[in-house]
mmCIF file of C-alpha atoms in Angstrom:
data_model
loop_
_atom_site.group_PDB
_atom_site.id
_atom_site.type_symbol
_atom_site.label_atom_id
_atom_site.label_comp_id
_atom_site.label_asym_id
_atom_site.label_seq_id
_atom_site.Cartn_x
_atom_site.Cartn_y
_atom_site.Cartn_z
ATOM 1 C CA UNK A 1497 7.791 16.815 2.700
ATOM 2 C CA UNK A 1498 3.872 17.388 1.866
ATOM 3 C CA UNK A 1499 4.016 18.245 -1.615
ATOM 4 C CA UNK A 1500 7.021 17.800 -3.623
ATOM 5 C CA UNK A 1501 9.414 14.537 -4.389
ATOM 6 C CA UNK A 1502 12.429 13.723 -3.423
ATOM 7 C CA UNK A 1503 14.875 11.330 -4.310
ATOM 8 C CA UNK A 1504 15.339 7.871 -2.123
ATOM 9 C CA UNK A 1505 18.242 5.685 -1.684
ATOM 10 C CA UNK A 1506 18.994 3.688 -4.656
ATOM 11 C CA UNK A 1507 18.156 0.032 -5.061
ATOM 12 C CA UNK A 1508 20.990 -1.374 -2.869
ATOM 13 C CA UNK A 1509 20.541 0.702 -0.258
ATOM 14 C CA UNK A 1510 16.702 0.224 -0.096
ATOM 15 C CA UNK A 1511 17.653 -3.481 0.543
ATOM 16 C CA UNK A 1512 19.087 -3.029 3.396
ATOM 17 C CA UNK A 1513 16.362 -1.186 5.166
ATOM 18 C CA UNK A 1514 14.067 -2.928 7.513
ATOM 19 C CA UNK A 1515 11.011 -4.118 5.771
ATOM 20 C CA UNK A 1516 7.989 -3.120 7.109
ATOM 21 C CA UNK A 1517 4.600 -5.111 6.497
ATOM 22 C CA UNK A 1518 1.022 -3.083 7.132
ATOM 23 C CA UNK A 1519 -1.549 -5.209 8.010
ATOM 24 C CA UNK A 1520 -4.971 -4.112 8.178
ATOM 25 C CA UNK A 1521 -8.531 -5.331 7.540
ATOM 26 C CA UNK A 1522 -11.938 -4.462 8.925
ATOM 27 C CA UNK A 1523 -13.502 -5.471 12.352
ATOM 28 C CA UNK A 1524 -13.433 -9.390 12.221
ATOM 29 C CA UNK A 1525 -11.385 -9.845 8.604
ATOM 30 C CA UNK A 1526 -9.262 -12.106 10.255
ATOM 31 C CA UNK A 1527 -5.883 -9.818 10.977
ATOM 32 C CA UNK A 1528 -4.786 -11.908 13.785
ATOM 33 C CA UNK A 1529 -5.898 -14.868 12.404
ATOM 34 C CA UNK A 1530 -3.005 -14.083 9.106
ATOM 35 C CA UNK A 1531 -0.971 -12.719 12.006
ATOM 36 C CA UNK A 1532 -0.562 -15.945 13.900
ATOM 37 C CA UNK A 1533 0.061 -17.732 10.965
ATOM 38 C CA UNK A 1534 2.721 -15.389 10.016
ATOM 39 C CA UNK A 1535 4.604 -15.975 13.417
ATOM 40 C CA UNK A 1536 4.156 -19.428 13.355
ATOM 41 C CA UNK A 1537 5.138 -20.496 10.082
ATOM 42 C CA UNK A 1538 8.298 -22.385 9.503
ATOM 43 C CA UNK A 1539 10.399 -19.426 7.367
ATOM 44 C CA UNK A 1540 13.483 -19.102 9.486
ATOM 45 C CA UNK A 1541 12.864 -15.497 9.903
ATOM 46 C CA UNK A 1542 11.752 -12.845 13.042
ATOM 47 C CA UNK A 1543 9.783 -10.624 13.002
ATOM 48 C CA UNK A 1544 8.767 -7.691 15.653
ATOM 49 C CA UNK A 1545 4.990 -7.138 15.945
ATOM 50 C CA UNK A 1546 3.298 -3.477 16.321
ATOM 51 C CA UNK A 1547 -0.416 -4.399 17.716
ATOM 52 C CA UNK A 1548 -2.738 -0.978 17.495
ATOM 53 C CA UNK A 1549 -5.582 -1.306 19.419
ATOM 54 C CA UNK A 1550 -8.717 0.458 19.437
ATOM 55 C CA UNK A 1551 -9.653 1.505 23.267
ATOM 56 C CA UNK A 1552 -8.013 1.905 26.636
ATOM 57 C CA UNK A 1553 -7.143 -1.820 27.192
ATOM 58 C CA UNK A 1554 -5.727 -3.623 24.690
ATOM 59 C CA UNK A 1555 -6.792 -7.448 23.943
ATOM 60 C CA UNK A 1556 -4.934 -7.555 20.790
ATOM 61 C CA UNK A 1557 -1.804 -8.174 22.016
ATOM 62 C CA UNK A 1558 -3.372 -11.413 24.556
ATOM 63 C CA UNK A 1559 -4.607 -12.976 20.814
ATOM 64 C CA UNK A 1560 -1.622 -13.182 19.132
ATOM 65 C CA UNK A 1561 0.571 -16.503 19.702
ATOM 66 C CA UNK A 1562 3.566 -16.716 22.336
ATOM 67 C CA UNK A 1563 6.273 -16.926 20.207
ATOM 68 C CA UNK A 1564 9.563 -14.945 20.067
ATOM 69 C CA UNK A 1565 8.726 -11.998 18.344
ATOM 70 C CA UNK A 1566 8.337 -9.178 20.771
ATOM 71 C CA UNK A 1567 4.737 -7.582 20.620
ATOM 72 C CA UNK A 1568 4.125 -3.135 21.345
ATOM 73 C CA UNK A 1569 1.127 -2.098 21.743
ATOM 74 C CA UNK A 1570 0.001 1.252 20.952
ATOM 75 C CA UNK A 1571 -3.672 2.090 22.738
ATOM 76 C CA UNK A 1572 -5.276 5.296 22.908
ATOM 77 C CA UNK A 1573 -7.537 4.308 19.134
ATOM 78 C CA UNK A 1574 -6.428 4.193 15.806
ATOM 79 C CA UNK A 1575 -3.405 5.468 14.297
ATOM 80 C CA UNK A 1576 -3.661 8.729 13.055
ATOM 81 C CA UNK A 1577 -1.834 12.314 13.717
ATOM 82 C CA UNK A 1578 -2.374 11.806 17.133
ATOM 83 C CA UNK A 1579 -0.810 9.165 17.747
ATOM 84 C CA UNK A 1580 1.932 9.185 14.649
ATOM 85 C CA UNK A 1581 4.324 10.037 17.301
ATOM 86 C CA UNK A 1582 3.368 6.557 18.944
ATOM 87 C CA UNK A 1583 4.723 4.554 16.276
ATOM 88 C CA UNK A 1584 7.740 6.848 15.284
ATOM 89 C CA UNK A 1585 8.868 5.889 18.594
ATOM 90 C CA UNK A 1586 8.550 2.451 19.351
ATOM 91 C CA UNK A 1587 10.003 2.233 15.166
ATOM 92 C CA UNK A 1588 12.753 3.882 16.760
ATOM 93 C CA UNK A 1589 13.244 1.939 19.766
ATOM 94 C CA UNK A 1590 12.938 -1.168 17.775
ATOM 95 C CA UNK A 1591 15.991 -0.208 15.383
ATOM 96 C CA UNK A 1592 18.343 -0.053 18.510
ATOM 97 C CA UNK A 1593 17.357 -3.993 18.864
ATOM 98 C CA UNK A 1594 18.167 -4.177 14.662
ATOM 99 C CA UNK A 1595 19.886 -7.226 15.147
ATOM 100 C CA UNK A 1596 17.270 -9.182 16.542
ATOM 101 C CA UNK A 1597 14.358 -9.238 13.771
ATOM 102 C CA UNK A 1598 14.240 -9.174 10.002
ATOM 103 C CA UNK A 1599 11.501 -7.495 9.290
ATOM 104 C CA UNK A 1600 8.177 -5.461 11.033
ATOM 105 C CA UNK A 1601 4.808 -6.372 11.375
ATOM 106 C CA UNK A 1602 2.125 -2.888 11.959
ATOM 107 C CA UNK A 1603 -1.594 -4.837 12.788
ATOM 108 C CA UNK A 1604 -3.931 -1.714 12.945
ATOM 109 C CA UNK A 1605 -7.537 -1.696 14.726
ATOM 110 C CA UNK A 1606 -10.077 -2.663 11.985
ATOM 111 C CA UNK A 1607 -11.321 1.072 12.613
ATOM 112 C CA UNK A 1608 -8.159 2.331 10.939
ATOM 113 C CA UNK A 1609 -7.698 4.589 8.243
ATOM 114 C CA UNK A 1610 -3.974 3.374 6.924
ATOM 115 C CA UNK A 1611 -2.933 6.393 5.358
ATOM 116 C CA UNK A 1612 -1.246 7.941 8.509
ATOM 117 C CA UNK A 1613 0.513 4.840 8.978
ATOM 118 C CA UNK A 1614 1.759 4.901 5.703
ATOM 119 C CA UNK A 1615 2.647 8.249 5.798
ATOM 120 C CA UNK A 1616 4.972 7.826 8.874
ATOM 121 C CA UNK A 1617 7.884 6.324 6.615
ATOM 122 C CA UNK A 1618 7.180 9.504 4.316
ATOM 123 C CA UNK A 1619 7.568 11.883 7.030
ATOM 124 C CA UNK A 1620 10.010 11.008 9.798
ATOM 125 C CA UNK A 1621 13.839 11.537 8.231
ATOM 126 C CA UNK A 1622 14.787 8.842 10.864
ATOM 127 C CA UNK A 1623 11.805 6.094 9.975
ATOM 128 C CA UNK A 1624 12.873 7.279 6.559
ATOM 129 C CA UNK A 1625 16.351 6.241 7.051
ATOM 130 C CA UNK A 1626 16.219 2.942 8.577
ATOM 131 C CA UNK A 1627 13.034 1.337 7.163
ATOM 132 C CA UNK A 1628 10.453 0.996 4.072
ATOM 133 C CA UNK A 1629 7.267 0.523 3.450
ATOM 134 C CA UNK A 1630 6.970 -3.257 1.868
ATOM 135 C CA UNK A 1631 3.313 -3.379 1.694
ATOM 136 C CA UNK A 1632 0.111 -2.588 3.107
ATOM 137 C CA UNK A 1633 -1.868 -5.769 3.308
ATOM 138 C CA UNK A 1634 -5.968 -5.447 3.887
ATOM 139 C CA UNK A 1635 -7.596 -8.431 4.718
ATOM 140 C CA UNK A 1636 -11.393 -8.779 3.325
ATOM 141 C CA UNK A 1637 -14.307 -10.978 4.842
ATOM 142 C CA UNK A 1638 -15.414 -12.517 1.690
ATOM 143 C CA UNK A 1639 -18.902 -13.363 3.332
ATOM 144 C CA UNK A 1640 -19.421 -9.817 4.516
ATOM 145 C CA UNK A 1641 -17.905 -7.870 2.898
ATOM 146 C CA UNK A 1642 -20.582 -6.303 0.181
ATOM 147 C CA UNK A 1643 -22.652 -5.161 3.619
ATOM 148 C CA UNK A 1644 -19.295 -3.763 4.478
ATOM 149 C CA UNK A 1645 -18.884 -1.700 1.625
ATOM 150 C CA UNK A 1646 -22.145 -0.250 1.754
ATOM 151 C CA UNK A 1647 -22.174 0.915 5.200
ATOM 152 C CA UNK A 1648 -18.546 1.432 6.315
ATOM 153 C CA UNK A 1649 -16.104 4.064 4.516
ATOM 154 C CA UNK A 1650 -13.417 2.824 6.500
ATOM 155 C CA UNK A 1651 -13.352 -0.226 4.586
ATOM 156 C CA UNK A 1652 -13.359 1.338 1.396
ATOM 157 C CA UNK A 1653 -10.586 3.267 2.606
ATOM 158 C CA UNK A 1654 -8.982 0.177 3.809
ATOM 159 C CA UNK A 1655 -9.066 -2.139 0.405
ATOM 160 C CA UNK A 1656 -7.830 1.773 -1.902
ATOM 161 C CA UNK A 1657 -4.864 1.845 0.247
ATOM 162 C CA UNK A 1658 -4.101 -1.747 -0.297
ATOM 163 C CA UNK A 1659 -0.630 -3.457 -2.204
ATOM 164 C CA UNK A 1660 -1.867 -6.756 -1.234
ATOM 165 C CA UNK A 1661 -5.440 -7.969 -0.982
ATOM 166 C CA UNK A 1662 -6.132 -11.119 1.153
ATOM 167 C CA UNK A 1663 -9.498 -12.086 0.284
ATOM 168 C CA UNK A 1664 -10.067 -14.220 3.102
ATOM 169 C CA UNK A 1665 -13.407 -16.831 4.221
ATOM 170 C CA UNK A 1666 -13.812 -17.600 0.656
ATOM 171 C CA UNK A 1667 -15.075 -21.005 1.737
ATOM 172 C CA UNK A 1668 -18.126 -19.552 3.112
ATOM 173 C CA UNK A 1669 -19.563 -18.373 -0.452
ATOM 174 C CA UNK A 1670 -20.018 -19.719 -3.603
ATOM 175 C CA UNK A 1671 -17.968 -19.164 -6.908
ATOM 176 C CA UNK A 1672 -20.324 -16.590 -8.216
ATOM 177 C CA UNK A 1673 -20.182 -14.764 -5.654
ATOM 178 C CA UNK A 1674 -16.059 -14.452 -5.498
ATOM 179 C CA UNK A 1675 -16.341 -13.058 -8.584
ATOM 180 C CA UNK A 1676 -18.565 -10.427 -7.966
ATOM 181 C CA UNK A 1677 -16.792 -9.338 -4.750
ATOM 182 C CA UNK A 1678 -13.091 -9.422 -6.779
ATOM 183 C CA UNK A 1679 -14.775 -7.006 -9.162
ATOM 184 C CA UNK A 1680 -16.034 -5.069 -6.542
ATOM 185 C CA UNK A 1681 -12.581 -4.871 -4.927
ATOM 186 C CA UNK A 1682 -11.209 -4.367 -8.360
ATOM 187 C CA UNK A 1683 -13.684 -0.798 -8.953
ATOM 188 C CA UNK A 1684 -12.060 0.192 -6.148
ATOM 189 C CA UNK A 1685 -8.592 -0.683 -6.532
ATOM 190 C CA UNK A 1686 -7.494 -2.009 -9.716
ATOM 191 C CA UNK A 1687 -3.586 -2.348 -8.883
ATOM 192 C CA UNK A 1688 -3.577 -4.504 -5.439
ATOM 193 C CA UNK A 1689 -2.896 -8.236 -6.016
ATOM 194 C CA UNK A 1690 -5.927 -10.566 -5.208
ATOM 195 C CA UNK A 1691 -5.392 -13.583 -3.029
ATOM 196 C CA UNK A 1692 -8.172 -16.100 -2.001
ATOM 197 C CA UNK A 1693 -7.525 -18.027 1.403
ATOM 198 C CA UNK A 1694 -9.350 -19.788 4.406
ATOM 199 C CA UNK A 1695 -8.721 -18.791 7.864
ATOM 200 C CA UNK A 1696 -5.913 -16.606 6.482
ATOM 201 C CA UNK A 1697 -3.698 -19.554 5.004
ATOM 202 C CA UNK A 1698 -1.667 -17.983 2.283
ATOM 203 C CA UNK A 1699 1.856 -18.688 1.614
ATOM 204 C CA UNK A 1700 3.616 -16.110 2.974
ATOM 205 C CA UNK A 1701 5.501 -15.262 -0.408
ATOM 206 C CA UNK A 1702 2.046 -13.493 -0.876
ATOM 207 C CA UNK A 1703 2.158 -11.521 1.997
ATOM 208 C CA UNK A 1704 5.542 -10.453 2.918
ATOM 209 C CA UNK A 1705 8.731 -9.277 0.860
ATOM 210 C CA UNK A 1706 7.200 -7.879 -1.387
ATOM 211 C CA UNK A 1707 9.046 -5.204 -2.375
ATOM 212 C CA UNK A 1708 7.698 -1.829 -2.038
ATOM 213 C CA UNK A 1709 4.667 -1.110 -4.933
ATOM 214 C CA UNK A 1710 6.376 -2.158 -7.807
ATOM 215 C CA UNK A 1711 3.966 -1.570 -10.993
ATOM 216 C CA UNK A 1712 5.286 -3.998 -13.539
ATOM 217 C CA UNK A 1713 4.193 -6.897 -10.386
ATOM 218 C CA UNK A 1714 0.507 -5.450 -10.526
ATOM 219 C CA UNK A 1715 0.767 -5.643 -14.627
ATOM 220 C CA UNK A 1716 1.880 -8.690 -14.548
ATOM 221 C CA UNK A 1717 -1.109 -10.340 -12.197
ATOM 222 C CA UNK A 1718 -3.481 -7.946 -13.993
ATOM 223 C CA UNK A 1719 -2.173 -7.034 -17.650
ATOM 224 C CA UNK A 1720 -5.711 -5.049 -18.258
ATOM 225 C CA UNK A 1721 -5.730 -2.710 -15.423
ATOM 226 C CA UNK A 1722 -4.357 -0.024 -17.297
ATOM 227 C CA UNK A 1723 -6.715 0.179 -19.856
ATOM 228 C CA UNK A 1724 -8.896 3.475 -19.961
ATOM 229 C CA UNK A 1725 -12.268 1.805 -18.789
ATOM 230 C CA UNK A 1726 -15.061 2.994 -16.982
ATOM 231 C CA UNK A 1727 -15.151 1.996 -12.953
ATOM 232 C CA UNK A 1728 -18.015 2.109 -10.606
ATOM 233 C CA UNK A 1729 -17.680 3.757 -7.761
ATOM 234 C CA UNK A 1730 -17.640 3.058 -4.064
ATOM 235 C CA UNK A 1731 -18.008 5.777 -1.720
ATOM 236 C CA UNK A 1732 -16.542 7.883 -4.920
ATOM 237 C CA UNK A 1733 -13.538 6.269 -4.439
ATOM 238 C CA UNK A 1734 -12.150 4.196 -8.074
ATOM 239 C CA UNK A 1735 -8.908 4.201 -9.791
ATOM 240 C CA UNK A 1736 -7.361 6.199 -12.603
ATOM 241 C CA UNK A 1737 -4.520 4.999 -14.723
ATOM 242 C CA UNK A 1738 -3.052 6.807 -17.370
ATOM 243 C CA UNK A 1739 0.314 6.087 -19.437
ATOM 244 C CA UNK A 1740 2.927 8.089 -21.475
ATOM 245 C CA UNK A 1741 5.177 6.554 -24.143
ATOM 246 C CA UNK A 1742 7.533 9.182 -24.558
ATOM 247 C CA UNK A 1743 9.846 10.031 -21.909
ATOM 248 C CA UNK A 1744 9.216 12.222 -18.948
ATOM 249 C CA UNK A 1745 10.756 16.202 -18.179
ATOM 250 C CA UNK A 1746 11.715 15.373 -14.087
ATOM 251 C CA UNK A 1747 11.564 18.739 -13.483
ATOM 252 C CA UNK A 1748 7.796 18.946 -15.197
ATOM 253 C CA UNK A 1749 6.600 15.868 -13.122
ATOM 254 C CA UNK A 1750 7.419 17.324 -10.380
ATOM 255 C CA UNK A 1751 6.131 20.737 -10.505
ATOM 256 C CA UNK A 1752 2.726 18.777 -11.774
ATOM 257 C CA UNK A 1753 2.306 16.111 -9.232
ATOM 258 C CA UNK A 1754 3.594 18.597 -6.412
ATOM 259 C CA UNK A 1755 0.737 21.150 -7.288
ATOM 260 C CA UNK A 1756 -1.732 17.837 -8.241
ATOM 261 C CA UNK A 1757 -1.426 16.652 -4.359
ATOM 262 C CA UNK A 1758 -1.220 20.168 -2.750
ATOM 263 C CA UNK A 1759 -4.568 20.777 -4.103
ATOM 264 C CA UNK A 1760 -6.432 17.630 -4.327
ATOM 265 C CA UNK A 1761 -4.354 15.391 -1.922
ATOM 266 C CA UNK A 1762 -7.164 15.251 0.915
ATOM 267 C CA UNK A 1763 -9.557 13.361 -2.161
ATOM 268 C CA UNK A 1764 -6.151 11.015 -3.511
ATOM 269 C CA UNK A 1765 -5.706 8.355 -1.152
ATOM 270 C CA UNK A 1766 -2.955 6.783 -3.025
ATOM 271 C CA UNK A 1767 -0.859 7.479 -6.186
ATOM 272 C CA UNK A 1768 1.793 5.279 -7.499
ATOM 273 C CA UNK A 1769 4.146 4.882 -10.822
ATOM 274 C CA UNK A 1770 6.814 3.716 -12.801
ATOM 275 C CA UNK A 1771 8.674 6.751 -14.499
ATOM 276 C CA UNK A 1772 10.798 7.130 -17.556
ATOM 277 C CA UNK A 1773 12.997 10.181 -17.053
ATOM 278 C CA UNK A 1774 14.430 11.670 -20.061
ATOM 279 C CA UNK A 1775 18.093 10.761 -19.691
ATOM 280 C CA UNK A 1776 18.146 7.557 -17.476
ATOM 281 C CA UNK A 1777 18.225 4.644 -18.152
ATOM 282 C CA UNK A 1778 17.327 3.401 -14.808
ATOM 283 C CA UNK A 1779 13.232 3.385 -13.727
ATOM 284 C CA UNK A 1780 11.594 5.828 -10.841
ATOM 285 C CA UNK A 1781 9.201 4.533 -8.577
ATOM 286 C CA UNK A 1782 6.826 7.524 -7.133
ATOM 287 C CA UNK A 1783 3.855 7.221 -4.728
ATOM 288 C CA UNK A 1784 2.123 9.028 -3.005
ATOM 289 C CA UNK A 1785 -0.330 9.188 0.539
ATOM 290 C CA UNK A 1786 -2.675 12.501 0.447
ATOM 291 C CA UNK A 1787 -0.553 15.087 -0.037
ATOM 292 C CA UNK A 1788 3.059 13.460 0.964
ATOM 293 C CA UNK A 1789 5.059 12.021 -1.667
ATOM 294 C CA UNK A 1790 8.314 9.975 -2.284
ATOM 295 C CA UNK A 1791 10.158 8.656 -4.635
ATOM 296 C CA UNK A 1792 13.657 6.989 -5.644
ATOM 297 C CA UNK A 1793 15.537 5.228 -8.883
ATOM 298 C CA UNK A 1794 15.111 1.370 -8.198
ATOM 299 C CA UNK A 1795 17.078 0.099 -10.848
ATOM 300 C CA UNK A 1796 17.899 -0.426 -14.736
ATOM 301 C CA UNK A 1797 14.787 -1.037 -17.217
ATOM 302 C CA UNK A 1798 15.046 -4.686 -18.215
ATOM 303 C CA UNK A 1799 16.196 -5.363 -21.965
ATOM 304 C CA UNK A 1800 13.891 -5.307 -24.353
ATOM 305 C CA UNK A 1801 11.180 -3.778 -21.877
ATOM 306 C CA UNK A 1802 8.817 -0.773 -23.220
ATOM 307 C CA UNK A 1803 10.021 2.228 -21.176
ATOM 308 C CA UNK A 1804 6.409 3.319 -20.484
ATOM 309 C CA UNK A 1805 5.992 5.716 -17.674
ATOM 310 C CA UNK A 1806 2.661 4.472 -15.983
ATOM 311 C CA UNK A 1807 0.913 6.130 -12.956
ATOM 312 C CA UNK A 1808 -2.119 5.100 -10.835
ATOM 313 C CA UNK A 1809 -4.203 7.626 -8.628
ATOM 314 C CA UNK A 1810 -6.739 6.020 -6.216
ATOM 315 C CA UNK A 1811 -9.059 8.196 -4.748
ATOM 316 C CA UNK A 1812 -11.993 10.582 -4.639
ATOM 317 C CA UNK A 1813 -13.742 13.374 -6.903
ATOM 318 C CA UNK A 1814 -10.915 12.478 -9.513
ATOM 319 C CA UNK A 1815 -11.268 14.562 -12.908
ATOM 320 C CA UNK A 1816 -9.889 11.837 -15.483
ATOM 321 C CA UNK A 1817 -9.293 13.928 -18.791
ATOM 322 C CA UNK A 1818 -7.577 16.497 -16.311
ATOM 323 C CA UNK A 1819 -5.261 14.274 -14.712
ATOM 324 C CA UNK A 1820 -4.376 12.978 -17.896
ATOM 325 C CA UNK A 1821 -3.494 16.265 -19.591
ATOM 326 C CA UNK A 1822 -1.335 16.768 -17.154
ATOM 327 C CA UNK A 1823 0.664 13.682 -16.965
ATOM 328 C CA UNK A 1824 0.873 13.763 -20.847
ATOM 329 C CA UNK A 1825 2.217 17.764 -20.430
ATOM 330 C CA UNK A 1826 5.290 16.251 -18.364
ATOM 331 C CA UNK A 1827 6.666 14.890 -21.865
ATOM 332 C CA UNK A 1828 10.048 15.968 -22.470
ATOM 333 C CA UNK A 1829 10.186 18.497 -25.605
#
């Protein structure tokens, strides 16, 4: 699928699918660091670790902890097309082993761009059937991060992608300085949740199970992202957020956001909403990667909540007023 949406599994049935955690982070962030204390943290659950690692021989895989999860490694650089197939397979040859994990862990190289490693659970009818997405998680240097920014697009591409942000050394600069970085992050990506920690001690309730990109979460930590404001920009890459009170023509969304990515999905790293189709009463979740979308019913609107379809691009060269018209055409008549 590249440029239209398709229906998922409803909400039960997206339960039972394996839950998949990226984790990613630029060079020195402190992945493994969060990774070890993942797999050694007393939660009573397994998990099975995918190490990417940039280069011919891995070291990766020697960092992480002995302990019972089982470890792949994929070599041969970062993730990307050519080596999609790499983790298609070894997500394959975990599920015949279903039994003995709960969940997946997919560490990427800090080179990494994450988007084809999000898009392999868009793609793949069989990674599509037997997993989901929980999260991407980018780790952040706090004390290098604005040197980062400046020089390396890999990181901006790194904290746009981003459900979970851990901002991480935070004990190495001052108070003033958090702030400025979290509004940095925030120009960048104003949906991903924010959490300080040292040496990548979080509680994992932060990090894992966290449910696929659920929208009324991210309103909830940050009520004011979806007001119209202006961003800065980093590398041209900011986020857009738009929302229609009145319900939403399916068929019109569709046609829109199918023609929206097949034109301008190589500048939008990431969309994401909460839809109110006009005639159910239960709430579609839609994102996007580039030009690949998905999208499934997760479940009946809470009582009393405003059924507000919302919608988040992330991305480059993004025309505001004309992504707007066009979300507001997709109003049922």
């Amino acid at each position: 699928m590249s440029d239209t949406v398709q229906a998922s599994p409803d909400a039960a049935a997206q339960n039972a699918l394996v839950p998949v955690t990226v984790l990613t982070g630029f060079l020195g962030a402190g992945k493994t660091t969060l990774l070890n204390h993942i797999l050694t943290a007393q939660h009573g659950r397994k998990y099975a670790v995918v190490v990417n690692e940039f280069g011919e021989l891995g070291v990766d895989n020697d960092l992480v902890v002995d302990a019972d999860e089982e470890v792949f490694e994929m070599n041969n650089g970062c993730i990307c097309c050519t080596v999609r197939g790499d983790l298609i397979r070894i997500l394959g040859n975990l599920m015949k082993r279903r039994a003995k994990f709960d969940g997946i862990i997919v560490e990427t190289t800090g080179l990494a761009d994450p988007a084809p490693v999000a898009q392999t659970f868009f793609v793949d009818e069989d990674v599509r059937g037997k997993t989901r997405l929980d999260a991407v998680v980018t780790v952040v240097d706090a004390y290098n991060v604005i040197q980062t920014l400046d020089e390396s697009p890999e990181a901006v591409n790194q904290i746009a992608f981003a459900d979970v942000i851990i901002l991480n050394k935070t004990d190495l600069v001052d108070d003033v300085a958090l702030a400025t970085i979290e509004s940095r992050i925030r120009s960048i990506n104003a949906v991903a949740r924010i959490h300080r920690a040292q040496r990548g001690d979080v509680p994992l309730s932060d990090v894992l199970d966290q449910g696929g990109f659920d929208l009324q979460r991210a309103l909830e930590h940050a009520p004011h992202f979806l007001e119209d404001t202006s961003h800065s920009h980093e590398a041209d890459v900011t986020s857009l957020s738009y929302e229609v009170e009145e319900p939403l023509d399916a068929s019109k969304f569709q046609a829109w956001i199918g023609a929206v990515l097949q034109e301008q999905g190589a500048d939008i790293l990431r969309a994401k909403g909460i839809l109110n189709y006009a005639g159910e009463d239960q709430r579609f979740a839609f994102q996007a990667v580039h030009m690949m979308a998905d999208g499934g019913f997760i479940g009946p609107w809470k009582e009393g909540e405003p059924r507000v379809s919302r919608l988040v691009f992330i991305g480059r060269n993004l025309n505001r007023p004309q992504l707007r018209r066009g979300f507001e055409s997709c109003r049922a008549k």
